[in-house]
Amino acid sequence: MMTLFCIVCTLVGESGETVRYLRPAGGKWQTECTFTLRQEKTGATIESTTFRGQTRLTVRARYDGAKRLIAAEVLLLGGAGKKVATVQAADGKAKVLRAGQSAQEFDVPSHVIVTSAPDWTDTFLLCKRYDRKKQGKQSFAGLWVHPVQPSQRLTFTIERVGADAITHAGRKVALDRHTIRLRGNSAYVAWADASGRMIKLVPMPYKDGATNWLIADGYEKSAAGLRP
């Protein structure tokens, strides 16, 4: 994964809910990634796009009404052109296909999180799916897919370790503070609101004065002071 923190801005329209995360770049803010979530009668889809200079990586995953993965696609656009990896899933099995490579097969439970790099679908969905009533450390299945690298079946963890409050738009907002472990055991601290919306994400170990964090519309001041 990448090194940053995220604060979120949400827009809701006919196409679903779109969430945007920004990162600092030369005294300005640039879009790091966007998420679009669509809930339908037959299931749900999530699409994320991450922007890195001339490189763009898009992850799309589709689930049925029982939260079982149906299909997914990872699209990488950049200087080397267009590269794609696709996932076909049924009966708890997923087959990953890449051009010129042998297919890989994995067991995938319902709710499996499809992610890649650079991509933040894992942290975004971990915060949304964390059971606040259950508390404690919780594990989630992940399927890491990339057009030019072998896929991996992973397990991600998230644990609530505290709470903080910010003043946003003139009112106090309570945030849960979580520790997250991702691919390669990389560690992050995330803040999420009561709805599970990720507000801020910080890579560990944290260093004072670091500029490897992101902020979104309206939260530049209200969440900037959060520290692990």
PDB file of C-alpha atoms in Angstrom:
ATOM      1  CA  MET A   1       0.000   0.000   0.000  1.00  0.00           C
ATOM      2  CA  MET A   2       0.900   3.651  -0.018  1.00  0.00           C
ATOM      3  CA  THR A   3       1.969   6.132   2.604  1.00  0.00           C
ATOM      4  CA  LEU A   4      -0.693   8.726   3.431  1.00  0.00           C
ATOM      5  CA  PHE A   5      -3.683   9.739   5.501  1.00  0.00           C
ATOM      6  CA  CYS A   6      -7.115  10.354   4.114  1.00  0.00           C
ATOM      7  CA  ILE A   7     -10.028  12.580   4.914  1.00  0.00           C
ATOM      8  CA  VAL A   8     -13.253  12.108   3.067  1.00  0.00           C
ATOM      9  CA  CYS A   9     -15.767  14.159   1.149  1.00  0.00           C
ATOM     10  CA  THR A  10     -19.038  12.507   0.098  1.00  0.00           C
ATOM     11  CA  LEU A  11     -21.294  13.268  -2.830  1.00  0.00           C
ATOM     12  CA  VAL A  12     -24.511  11.351  -3.456  1.00  0.00           C
ATOM     13  CA  GLY A  13     -26.196  11.201  -6.833  1.00  0.00           C
ATOM     14  CA  GLU A  14     -28.174   8.952  -9.119  1.00  0.00           C
ATOM     15  CA  SER A  15     -25.084   6.853  -9.854  1.00  0.00           C
ATOM     16  CA  GLY A  16     -24.539   6.128  -6.159  1.00  0.00           C
ATOM     17  CA  GLU A  17     -22.336   7.477  -3.425  1.00  0.00           C
ATOM     18  CA  THR A  18     -18.978   8.915  -4.476  1.00  0.00           C
ATOM     19  CA  VAL A  19     -16.220   9.555  -1.950  1.00  0.00           C
ATOM     20  CA  ARG A  20     -13.061  11.514  -2.727  1.00  0.00           C
ATOM     21  CA  TYR A  21      -9.682  11.540  -0.967  1.00  0.00           C
ATOM     22  CA  LEU A  22      -6.998  14.175  -1.593  1.00  0.00           C
ATOM     23  CA  ARG A  23      -3.252  14.408  -1.042  1.00  0.00           C
ATOM     24  CA  PRO A  24      -0.901  17.395  -0.710  1.00  0.00           C
ATOM     25  CA  ALA A  25       1.306  18.183  -3.683  1.00  0.00           C
ATOM     26  CA  GLY A  26       3.511  21.261  -3.875  1.00  0.00           C
ATOM     27  CA  GLY A  27       1.343  23.432  -1.669  1.00  0.00           C
ATOM     28  CA  LYS A  28      -1.830  22.331  -3.438  1.00  0.00           C
ATOM     29  CA  TRP A  29      -4.230  19.410  -3.140  1.00  0.00           C
ATOM     30  CA  GLN A  30      -4.588  16.669  -5.732  1.00  0.00           C
ATOM     31  CA  THR A  31      -7.092  13.855  -5.990  1.00  0.00           C
ATOM     32  CA  GLU A  32      -5.579  10.633  -4.649  1.00  0.00           C
ATOM     33  CA  CYS A  33      -8.567   8.376  -5.201  1.00  0.00           C
ATOM     34  CA  THR A  34     -12.318   8.198  -5.558  1.00  0.00           C
ATOM     35  CA  PHE A  35     -14.826   5.519  -4.599  1.00  0.00           C
ATOM     36  CA  THR A  36     -18.264   4.988  -6.070  1.00  0.00           C
ATOM     37  CA  LEU A  37     -20.663   2.614  -4.294  1.00  0.00           C
ATOM     38  CA  ARG A  38     -23.896   1.451  -5.911  1.00  0.00           C
ATOM     39  CA  GLN A  39     -26.542  -0.561  -4.089  1.00  0.00           C
ATOM     40  CA  GLU A  40     -29.004  -2.412  -6.301  1.00  0.00           C
ATOM     41  CA  LYS A  41     -31.798  -4.916  -5.708  1.00  0.00           C
ATOM     42  CA  THR A  42     -29.601  -7.779  -6.892  1.00  0.00           C
ATOM     43  CA  GLY A  43     -26.404  -6.760  -5.096  1.00  0.00           C
ATOM     44  CA  ALA A  44     -23.795  -4.048  -4.905  1.00  0.00           C
ATOM     45  CA  THR A  45     -20.768  -2.714  -6.751  1.00  0.00           C
ATOM     46  CA  ILE A  46     -17.769  -0.701  -5.620  1.00  0.00           C
ATOM     47  CA  GLU A  47     -15.354   1.076  -7.935  1.00  0.00           C
ATOM     48  CA  SER A  48     -12.184   2.867  -6.895  1.00  0.00           C
ATOM     49  CA  THR A  49      -9.788   4.880  -9.027  1.00  0.00           C
ATOM     50  CA  THR A  50      -6.376   5.973  -7.775  1.00  0.00           C
ATOM     51  CA  PHE A  51      -4.401   8.699  -9.553  1.00  0.00           C
ATOM     52  CA  ARG A  52      -0.584   8.869  -9.581  1.00  0.00           C
ATOM     53  CA  GLY A  53       0.727  11.336 -12.137  1.00  0.00           C
ATOM     54  CA  GLN A  54       0.069   9.776 -15.539  1.00  0.00           C
ATOM     55  CA  THR A  55      -0.841   6.457 -13.931  1.00  0.00           C
ATOM     56  CA  ARG A  56      -4.425   5.525 -13.118  1.00  0.00           C
ATOM     57  CA  LEU A  57      -5.518   2.287 -11.452  1.00  0.00           C
ATOM     58  CA  THR A  58      -9.185   1.309 -11.268  1.00  0.00           C
ATOM     59  CA  VAL A  59     -10.620  -1.565  -9.223  1.00  0.00           C
ATOM     60  CA  ARG A  60     -14.209  -2.690  -9.827  1.00  0.00           C
ATOM     61  CA  ALA A  61     -15.914  -5.433  -7.823  1.00  0.00           C
ATOM     62  CA  ARG A  62     -19.486  -6.727  -8.044  1.00  0.00           C
ATOM     63  CA  TYR A  63     -21.292  -8.670  -5.300  1.00  0.00           C
ATOM     64  CA  ASP A  64     -24.628 -10.475  -5.187  1.00  0.00           C
ATOM     65  CA  GLY A  65     -27.345  -9.970  -2.580  1.00  0.00           C
ATOM     66  CA  ALA A  66     -25.564 -12.319  -0.167  1.00  0.00           C
ATOM     67  CA  LYS A  67     -22.340 -10.253  -0.436  1.00  0.00           C
ATOM     68  CA  ARG A  68     -20.633 -12.974  -2.477  1.00  0.00           C
ATOM     69  CA  LEU A  69     -18.150 -11.817  -5.088  1.00  0.00           C
ATOM     70  CA  ILE A  70     -19.431 -12.253  -8.649  1.00  0.00           C
ATOM     71  CA  ALA A  71     -16.734 -10.564 -10.718  1.00  0.00           C
ATOM     72  CA  ALA A  72     -13.960  -7.994 -10.524  1.00  0.00           C
ATOM     73  CA  GLU A  73     -11.578  -6.101 -12.772  1.00  0.00           C
ATOM     74  CA  VAL A  74      -8.351  -4.209 -12.169  1.00  0.00           C
ATOM     75  CA  LEU A  75      -7.374  -1.771 -14.917  1.00  0.00           C
ATOM     76  CA  LEU A  76      -3.959  -0.090 -15.029  1.00  0.00           C
ATOM     77  CA  LEU A  77      -3.445   2.856 -17.385  1.00  0.00           C
ATOM     78  CA  GLY A  78      -0.041   4.485 -17.751  1.00  0.00           C
ATOM     79  CA  GLY A  79       3.046   4.917 -19.857  1.00  0.00           C
ATOM     80  CA  ALA A  80       3.073   1.215 -20.700  1.00  0.00           C
ATOM     81  CA  GLY A  81      -0.464   1.418 -22.046  1.00  0.00           C
ATOM     82  CA  LYS A  82      -3.474  -0.505 -20.760  1.00  0.00           C
ATOM     83  CA  LYS A  83      -3.136  -3.654 -18.656  1.00  0.00           C
ATOM     84  CA  VAL A  84      -6.037  -5.615 -17.193  1.00  0.00           C
ATOM     85  CA  ALA A  85      -6.643  -8.403 -14.697  1.00  0.00           C
ATOM     86  CA  THR A  86     -10.102  -9.940 -14.393  1.00  0.00           C
ATOM     87  CA  VAL A  87     -11.724 -12.079 -11.718  1.00  0.00           C
ATOM     88  CA  GLN A  88     -14.480 -14.628 -12.264  1.00  0.00           C
ATOM     89  CA  ALA A  89     -16.134 -15.894  -9.075  1.00  0.00           C
ATOM     90  CA  ALA A  90     -18.743 -18.532  -8.238  1.00  0.00           C
ATOM     91  CA  ASP A  91     -19.462 -20.999  -5.430  1.00  0.00           C
ATOM     92  CA  GLY A  92     -16.806 -19.532  -3.145  1.00  0.00           C
ATOM     93  CA  LYS A  93     -14.045 -19.807  -5.754  1.00  0.00           C
ATOM     94  CA  ALA A  94     -12.332 -16.992  -7.654  1.00  0.00           C
ATOM     95  CA  LYS A  95     -10.276 -17.321 -10.828  1.00  0.00           C
ATOM     96  CA  VAL A  96      -7.860 -14.482 -11.664  1.00  0.00           C
ATOM     97  CA  LEU A  97      -6.929 -14.056 -15.323  1.00  0.00           C
ATOM     98  CA  ARG A  98      -4.020 -12.018 -16.706  1.00  0.00           C
ATOM     99  CA  ALA A  99      -2.771 -11.842 -20.285  1.00  0.00           C
ATOM    100  CA  GLY A 100       0.073 -14.262 -20.925  1.00  0.00           C
ATOM    101  CA  GLN A 101      -0.149 -15.822 -17.450  1.00  0.00           C
ATOM    102  CA  SER A 102      -1.696 -18.980 -16.078  1.00  0.00           C
ATOM    103  CA  ALA A 103      -4.961 -18.513 -14.219  1.00  0.00           C
ATOM    104  CA  GLN A 104      -4.798 -18.380 -10.414  1.00  0.00           C
ATOM    105  CA  GLU A 105      -7.587 -19.805  -8.269  1.00  0.00           C
ATOM    106  CA  PHE A 106      -8.487 -18.906  -4.682  1.00  0.00           C
ATOM    107  CA  ASP A 107     -11.122 -19.733  -2.100  1.00  0.00           C
ATOM    108  CA  VAL A 108     -13.036 -16.536  -1.380  1.00  0.00           C
ATOM    109  CA  PRO A 109     -15.678 -16.168   1.360  1.00  0.00           C
ATOM    110  CA  SER A 110     -18.543 -13.712   1.180  1.00  0.00           C
ATOM    111  CA  HIS A 111     -17.578 -10.093   1.845  1.00  0.00           C
ATOM    112  CA  VAL A 112     -14.071 -10.641   0.399  1.00  0.00           C
ATOM    113  CA  ILE A 113     -12.387  -7.284  -0.255  1.00  0.00           C
ATOM    114  CA  VAL A 114     -10.862  -6.939  -3.733  1.00  0.00           C
ATOM    115  CA  THR A 115      -7.936  -4.524  -3.721  1.00  0.00           C
ATOM    116  CA  SER A 116      -4.689  -3.728  -5.522  1.00  0.00           C
ATOM    117  CA  ALA A 117      -1.828  -1.200  -5.440  1.00  0.00           C
ATOM    118  CA  PRO A 118      -1.952   1.706  -5.529  1.00  0.00           C
ATOM    119  CA  ASP A 119      -5.459   1.303  -4.108  1.00  0.00           C
ATOM    120  CA  TRP A 120      -7.280   2.072  -0.852  1.00  0.00           C
ATOM    121  CA  THR A 121     -10.339  -0.171  -1.136  1.00  0.00           C
ATOM    122  CA  ASP A 122      -9.048  -2.264   1.763  1.00  0.00           C
ATOM    123  CA  THR A 123      -8.829   0.557   4.329  1.00  0.00           C
ATOM    124  CA  PHE A 124     -12.039   2.150   3.064  1.00  0.00           C
ATOM    125  CA  LEU A 125     -14.084  -1.054   3.443  1.00  0.00           C
ATOM    126  CA  LEU A 126     -12.417  -2.150   6.679  1.00  0.00           C
ATOM    127  CA  CYS A 127     -13.677   1.027   8.329  1.00  0.00           C
ATOM    128  CA  LYS A 128     -17.169   0.597   6.845  1.00  0.00           C
ATOM    129  CA  ARG A 129     -17.459  -3.064   7.852  1.00  0.00           C
ATOM    130  CA  TYR A 130     -16.012  -2.854  11.347  1.00  0.00           C
ATOM    131  CA  ASP A 131     -18.603  -4.038  13.893  1.00  0.00           C
ATOM    132  CA  ARG A 132     -18.666  -1.267  16.509  1.00  0.00           C
ATOM    133  CA  LYS A 133     -20.922  -3.296  18.817  1.00  0.00           C
ATOM    134  CA  LYS A 134     -18.659  -6.332  18.757  1.00  0.00           C
ATOM    135  CA  GLN A 135     -15.456  -4.275  19.190  1.00  0.00           C
ATOM    136  CA  GLY A 136     -12.027  -5.935  19.457  1.00  0.00           C
ATOM    137  CA  LYS A 137      -9.741  -7.019  16.622  1.00  0.00           C
ATOM    138  CA  GLN A 138     -11.657  -8.140  13.546  1.00  0.00           C
ATOM    139  CA  SER A 139     -10.348  -9.974  10.481  1.00  0.00           C
ATOM    140  CA  PHE A 140     -11.526  -9.667   6.884  1.00  0.00           C
ATOM    141  CA  ALA A 141     -10.658 -11.683   3.811  1.00  0.00           C
ATOM    142  CA  GLY A 142      -8.876  -9.896   0.995  1.00  0.00           C
ATOM    143  CA  LEU A 143      -8.083 -10.713  -2.625  1.00  0.00           C
ATOM    144  CA  TRP A 144      -5.146  -8.668  -3.907  1.00  0.00           C
ATOM    145  CA  VAL A 145      -5.146  -8.460  -7.709  1.00  0.00           C
ATOM    146  CA  HIS A 146      -2.773  -6.638 -10.059  1.00  0.00           C
ATOM    147  CA  PRO A 147      -2.429  -6.718 -13.864  1.00  0.00           C
ATOM    148  CA  VAL A 148       1.348  -7.316 -13.810  1.00  0.00           C
ATOM    149  CA  GLN A 149       1.896  -9.090 -10.483  1.00  0.00           C
ATOM    150  CA  PRO A 150       0.692 -12.429  -9.084  1.00  0.00           C
ATOM    151  CA  SER A 151      -2.510 -12.266  -7.064  1.00  0.00           C
ATOM    152  CA  GLN A 152      -2.653 -13.028  -3.337  1.00  0.00           C
ATOM    153  CA  ARG A 153      -5.345 -14.203  -0.934  1.00  0.00           C
ATOM    154  CA  LEU A 154      -4.830 -12.097   2.209  1.00  0.00           C
ATOM    155  CA  THR A 155      -6.303 -11.443   5.635  1.00  0.00           C
ATOM    156  CA  PHE A 156      -6.650  -7.850   6.833  1.00  0.00           C
ATOM    157  CA  THR A 157      -7.230  -6.817  10.445  1.00  0.00           C
ATOM    158  CA  ILE A 158      -8.741  -3.768  12.078  1.00  0.00           C
ATOM    159  CA  GLU A 159      -9.065  -3.018  15.795  1.00  0.00           C
ATOM    160  CA  ARG A 160     -10.599  -0.093  17.641  1.00  0.00           C
ATOM    161  CA  VAL A 161      -7.973   1.259  20.035  1.00  0.00           C
ATOM    162  CA  GLY A 162      -9.511   4.524  21.178  1.00  0.00           C
ATOM    163  CA  ALA A 163     -11.623   7.532  20.314  1.00  0.00           C
ATOM    164  CA  ASP A 164     -11.077  11.176  19.471  1.00  0.00           C
ATOM    165  CA  ALA A 165     -13.319  14.129  18.768  1.00  0.00           C
ATOM    166  CA  ILE A 166     -13.051  16.946  16.282  1.00  0.00           C
ATOM    167  CA  THR A 167     -15.062  20.103  15.806  1.00  0.00           C
ATOM    168  CA  HIS A 168     -16.389  20.115  12.270  1.00  0.00           C
ATOM    169  CA  ALA A 169     -18.882  22.534  10.738  1.00  0.00           C
ATOM    170  CA  GLY A 170     -19.523  24.001  14.168  1.00  0.00           C
ATOM    171  CA  ARG A 171     -20.309  20.766  15.979  1.00  0.00           C
ATOM    172  CA  LYS A 172     -18.411  18.056  17.798  1.00  0.00           C
ATOM    173  CA  VAL A 173     -17.915  14.814  15.888  1.00  0.00           C
ATOM    174  CA  ALA A 174     -16.824  11.630  17.683  1.00  0.00           C
ATOM    175  CA  LEU A 175     -14.384   9.420  15.802  1.00  0.00           C
ATOM    176  CA  ASP A 176     -13.256   5.864  16.451  1.00  0.00           C
ATOM    177  CA  ARG A 177      -9.501   5.341  16.181  1.00  0.00           C
ATOM    178  CA  HIS A 178      -8.421   2.023  14.645  1.00  0.00           C
ATOM    179  CA  THR A 179      -5.199   0.195  13.932  1.00  0.00           C
ATOM    180  CA  ILE A 180      -5.136  -1.573  10.569  1.00  0.00           C
ATOM    181  CA  ARG A 181      -2.821  -4.237   9.166  1.00  0.00           C
ATOM    182  CA  LEU A 182      -2.646  -4.774   5.417  1.00  0.00           C
ATOM    183  CA  ARG A 183      -0.543  -6.620   2.840  1.00  0.00           C
ATOM    184  CA  GLY A 184       2.992  -7.232   4.081  1.00  0.00           C
ATOM    185  CA  ASN A 185       1.786  -6.445   7.619  1.00  0.00           C
ATOM    186  CA  SER A 186       1.991  -2.720   6.828  1.00  0.00           C
ATOM    187  CA  ALA A 187       0.441  -0.721   9.673  1.00  0.00           C
ATOM    188  CA  TYR A 188      -1.914   2.265   9.618  1.00  0.00           C
ATOM    189  CA  VAL A 189      -4.051   4.243  12.027  1.00  0.00           C
ATOM    190  CA  ALA A 190      -7.493   5.212  10.753  1.00  0.00           C
ATOM    191  CA  TRP A 191     -10.232   7.432  12.141  1.00  0.00           C
ATOM    192  CA  ALA A 192     -13.846   6.685  11.244  1.00  0.00           C
ATOM    193  CA  ASP A 193     -17.143   8.300  12.166  1.00  0.00           C
ATOM    194  CA  ALA A 194     -20.215   6.550  13.568  1.00  0.00           C
ATOM    195  CA  SER A 195     -21.316   5.442  10.094  1.00  0.00           C
ATOM    196  CA  GLY A 196     -17.973   3.772   9.407  1.00  0.00           C
ATOM    197  CA  ARG A 197     -16.864   6.483   7.021  1.00  0.00           C
ATOM    198  CA  MET A 198     -13.074   6.724   7.038  1.00  0.00           C
ATOM    199  CA  ILE A 199     -12.072  10.273   7.939  1.00  0.00           C
ATOM    200  CA  LYS A 200      -8.318  10.050   8.222  1.00  0.00           C
ATOM    201  CA  LEU A 201      -5.615   7.455   7.555  1.00  0.00           C
ATOM    202  CA  VAL A 202      -2.017   7.685   8.764  1.00  0.00           C
ATOM    203  CA  PRO A 203       0.817   5.263   7.954  1.00  0.00           C
ATOM    204  CA  MET A 204       2.928   3.984  10.808  1.00  0.00           C
ATOM    205  CA  PRO A 205       5.388   4.678  12.261  1.00  0.00           C
ATOM    206  CA  TYR A 206       4.179   8.243  12.563  1.00  0.00           C
ATOM    207  CA  LYS A 207       6.654  11.122  12.420  1.00  0.00           C
ATOM    208  CA  ASP A 208       5.947  14.693  13.525  1.00  0.00           C
ATOM    209  CA  GLY A 209       6.170  17.065  10.607  1.00  0.00           C
ATOM    210  CA  ALA A 210       5.564  14.336   8.052  1.00  0.00           C
ATOM    211  CA  THR A 211       3.723  15.393   4.915  1.00  0.00           C
ATOM    212  CA  ASN A 212       2.594  11.930   3.862  1.00  0.00           C
ATOM    213  CA  TRP A 213      -1.059  12.554   4.625  1.00  0.00           C
ATOM    214  CA  LEU A 214      -4.223  13.519   2.755  1.00  0.00           C
ATOM    215  CA  ILE A 215      -7.184  15.727   3.494  1.00  0.00           C
ATOM    216  CA  ALA A 216     -10.569  16.223   1.839  1.00  0.00           C
ATOM    217  CA  ASP A 217     -13.001  19.072   1.268  1.00  0.00           C
ATOM    218  CA  GLY A 218     -13.980  20.755   4.507  1.00  0.00           C
ATOM    219  CA  TYR A 219     -11.752  18.708   6.816  1.00  0.00           C
ATOM    220  CA  GLU A 220      -8.435  20.490   6.272  1.00  0.00           C
ATOM    221  CA  LYS A 221      -8.675  22.285   9.626  1.00  0.00           C
ATOM    222  CA  SER A 222     -11.007  20.075  11.637  1.00  0.00           C
ATOM    223  CA  ALA A 223      -9.024  16.829  11.301  1.00  0.00           C
ATOM    224  CA  ALA A 224      -5.492  18.112  10.771  1.00  0.00           C
ATOM    225  CA  GLY A 225      -4.659  17.855  14.471  1.00  0.00           C
ATOM    226  CA  LEU A 226      -5.443  14.152  14.836  1.00  0.00           C
ATOM    227  CA  ARG A 227      -2.408  12.098  15.871  1.00  0.00           C
ATOM    228  CA  PRO A 228      -1.940   8.352  16.562  1.00  0.00           C
TER     229      PRO A 228
END
